Amino acid sequence: MKSLEKLAYLPYFTIQAVNQLIGGSMASTRLLLSRQEKSGKIIRLKRSDYMSREFWLEHKNEPDFLTMVSAIIQPHSYLTGAWALQNHGVMTEGIYLLTGVTLKHTRSIKNKLAGWHFFHIKEKFFNGFVEKNINGIVCRKASAPKALFDWFYFRSEHPGLNNKDFDLAEDERLNLEEWDKTMKAEFFRLTEKSGSPKMKRIAKNLKEKIWG
């Protein structure tokens, strides 16, 4: 449809924006978008947000594309955990679920581009990310130390930590040998500030087994 061509090269557009362009009822707009989605001309990102196939084809291979989509889906969030650790070279195996944290409620979203899980986090832990403007959208991704902190923080404590010979980094296949003093210091600062006994035990194991 000609009217939708005006939205084709935007990062995303809403059902309300389409309705303003074409007029009529919201029901007819939803029907139009449903048909466009079935034909593959648009991709639904979440309930009321869409992306054109043209924009996807043009930008899908850019390194920060999914970071941008994440910010569209959950604006008040940053990507972290396993996916961010893979981006930072800490994890080598493929990670297909993107994890983020938000000050809002925990939620999971899946669309044709990927799957996301956003953990709720306390405001005092909503930090440690790099902020970029991508196609006019504010996008956030955790630094390597913060991604490692968040990854451990939202997981159950590994029972092996009770064994003094246990090497957590080796068991989890984490590439941490090349971290410099600044990155290590940041991770230790985060664990200390958290006040979490679990995180302090994790930091102690990493320090003794790999960063000693």
XYZ file of C-alpha atoms in Angstrom:
212
model
C 0.000 0.000 0.000
C 1.372 3.414 -1.006
C 0.631 5.077 2.319
C 2.774 2.538 4.188
C 5.791 3.295 1.987
C 6.328 6.455 4.057
C 7.075 4.203 7.060
C 9.175 1.605 5.263
C 12.586 3.034 6.122
C 11.888 3.910 9.734
C 13.384 1.611 12.415
C 9.816 0.835 13.514
C 6.305 2.198 13.379
C 3.227 1.806 15.532
C -0.311 0.808 14.765
C -1.361 4.347 15.770
C 1.006 5.861 13.161
C -0.496 3.669 10.443
C -3.992 4.569 11.518
C -3.196 8.281 11.250
C -1.889 7.735 7.720
C -4.750 5.700 6.330
C -7.625 6.882 8.504
C -10.609 4.697 9.280
C -11.128 2.520 12.325
C -8.438 0.840 14.409
C -10.062 -2.486 13.530
C -9.476 -1.912 9.813
C -5.880 -0.822 10.535
C -5.230 -4.018 12.497
C -6.667 -6.053 9.629
C -4.402 -4.269 7.131
C -1.314 -4.875 9.292
C -2.255 -8.495 9.792
C -2.439 -9.003 6.026
C 0.845 -7.160 5.498
C 2.487 -9.339 8.144
C 1.192 -12.571 6.601
C 2.502 -11.507 3.210
C 5.945 -10.881 4.715
C 5.987 -7.158 4.001
C 6.242 -6.187 7.663
C 7.484 -7.862 10.858
C 5.670 -7.497 14.153
C 8.164 -6.719 16.922
C 5.613 -6.697 19.729
C 1.905 -6.116 20.103
C 1.702 -2.667 18.488
C 5.172 -2.093 16.998
C 6.240 -3.169 13.505
C 9.271 -3.054 11.202
C 9.208 -3.097 7.428
C 10.887 -5.867 5.469
C 12.905 -3.191 3.645
C 14.418 -1.853 6.854
C 15.163 -5.378 8.094
C 16.926 -6.363 4.868
C 19.008 -3.197 4.895
C 20.131 -3.385 8.522
C 19.858 -7.007 9.713
C 23.597 -7.723 9.419
C 24.720 -4.674 11.358
C 26.411 -5.600 14.671
C 24.044 -3.484 16.790
C 20.840 -4.383 14.965
C 19.438 -6.636 17.697
C 20.521 -4.149 20.351
C 18.348 -1.604 18.582
C 15.402 -4.009 18.313
C 15.778 -4.753 22.017
C 15.493 -1.042 22.803
C 12.343 -0.803 20.690
C 10.748 -3.746 22.469
C 11.722 -2.605 25.973
C 12.951 1.018 25.939
C 13.876 1.138 29.642
C 16.406 -1.708 29.521
C 19.908 -2.785 28.575
C 21.183 -6.018 27.077
C 23.376 -8.107 29.325
C 24.087 -11.670 30.482
C 25.074 -14.479 28.137
C 24.322 -12.653 24.898
C 26.411 -9.631 25.889
C 29.193 -11.918 27.154
C 29.261 -13.620 23.758
C 29.590 -10.188 22.130
C 32.496 -9.417 24.452
C 34.225 -12.718 23.606
C 33.747 -14.245 27.064
C 31.494 -17.028 25.785
C 32.163 -18.937 22.584
C 29.042 -21.055 22.209
C 26.054 -19.707 20.294
C 23.544 -17.728 22.352
C 20.117 -17.402 20.768
C 18.060 -15.902 23.602
C 18.838 -12.249 24.273
C 18.721 -11.314 27.931
C 18.229 -7.848 29.288
C 17.344 -6.114 32.527
C 14.709 -3.484 33.139
C 13.296 -1.444 35.999
C 9.872 -2.608 34.831
C 8.314 -6.055 35.222
C 10.020 -9.268 34.112
C 8.781 -10.255 30.670
C 9.561 -12.515 27.708
C 8.967 -11.655 24.051
C 9.477 -13.729 20.922
C 9.127 -12.560 17.348
C 10.488 -13.598 13.955
C 13.822 -11.899 14.654
C 14.740 -13.452 18.017
C 13.610 -14.161 21.552
C 14.123 -11.858 24.533
C 13.859 -12.229 28.291
C 13.998 -9.109 30.435
C 14.708 -9.522 34.142
C 13.483 -6.958 36.625
C 16.385 -5.351 38.454
C 16.624 -2.944 41.381
C 17.440 0.641 40.489
C 20.805 0.513 42.292
C 21.918 -2.228 39.834
C 20.678 -0.435 36.703
C 24.123 0.703 35.561
C 27.341 -0.508 33.950
C 26.155 -0.152 30.369
C 27.305 1.715 27.273
C 24.676 3.918 25.669
C 24.546 4.518 21.903
C 22.152 6.256 19.557
C 21.300 3.927 16.679
C 18.932 5.223 14.007
C 17.565 7.718 16.524
C 16.929 5.080 19.203
C 18.726 5.067 22.561
C 20.311 1.614 22.923
C 22.165 0.186 25.914
C 24.489 -2.798 26.282
C 26.325 -3.901 29.410
C 30.087 -3.667 29.709
C 31.846 -7.023 30.000
C 32.224 -6.797 33.816
C 28.568 -5.820 34.278
C 27.375 -8.531 31.870
C 29.334 -11.102 33.891
C 27.928 -9.739 37.139
C 24.345 -9.844 35.836
C 24.799 -13.327 34.390
C 25.813 -14.732 37.749
C 23.407 -12.541 39.715
C 20.275 -13.937 38.023
C 21.395 -17.586 38.172
C 21.356 -20.038 41.038
C 24.651 -20.407 42.844
C 26.812 -23.214 41.467
C 27.063 -26.002 44.098
C 30.712 -26.504 43.148
C 31.617 -23.293 44.959
C 31.532 -25.295 48.174
C 34.582 -27.232 46.927
C 37.872 -25.367 47.423
C 39.347 -27.019 44.292
C 36.443 -25.975 42.046
C 37.307 -23.660 39.146
C 34.147 -21.744 38.200
C 35.539 -20.094 35.053
C 36.768 -23.424 33.697
C 33.503 -25.186 34.506
C 31.448 -22.492 32.759
C 33.939 -22.196 29.853
C 34.446 -18.492 30.383
C 37.284 -16.738 28.563
C 38.470 -14.361 31.263
C 42.238 -14.731 31.076
C 42.719 -11.616 28.947
C 40.811 -9.244 31.194
C 42.910 -6.265 32.260
C 43.170 -4.765 35.749
C 40.448 -2.213 35.071
C 37.901 -4.856 34.015
C 38.694 -7.091 36.984
C 38.511 -4.154 39.381
C 35.104 -3.183 37.989
C 33.740 -6.698 38.492
C 35.044 -6.792 42.075
C 33.571 -3.335 42.734
C 30.165 -4.489 41.502
C 30.199 -7.637 43.627
C 31.282 -5.729 46.734
C 28.676 -3.021 46.207
C 25.930 -5.606 45.719
C 26.289 -6.881 49.271
C 25.390 -10.351 47.975
C 27.195 -13.224 49.770
C 26.744 -15.351 46.625
C 28.406 -12.766 44.401
C 31.268 -12.355 46.866
C 31.885 -16.117 46.821
C 31.901 -16.056 43.014
C 34.365 -13.159 42.968
C 36.594 -14.979 45.461
C 36.663 -18.105 43.286
C 37.506 -16.157 40.119
C 40.238 -14.257 41.919
C 41.827 -17.390 43.335
C 41.496 -19.688 40.318
C 41.989 -17.461 37.308
C 42.943 -13.925 38.345
C 45.306 -14.794 41.205
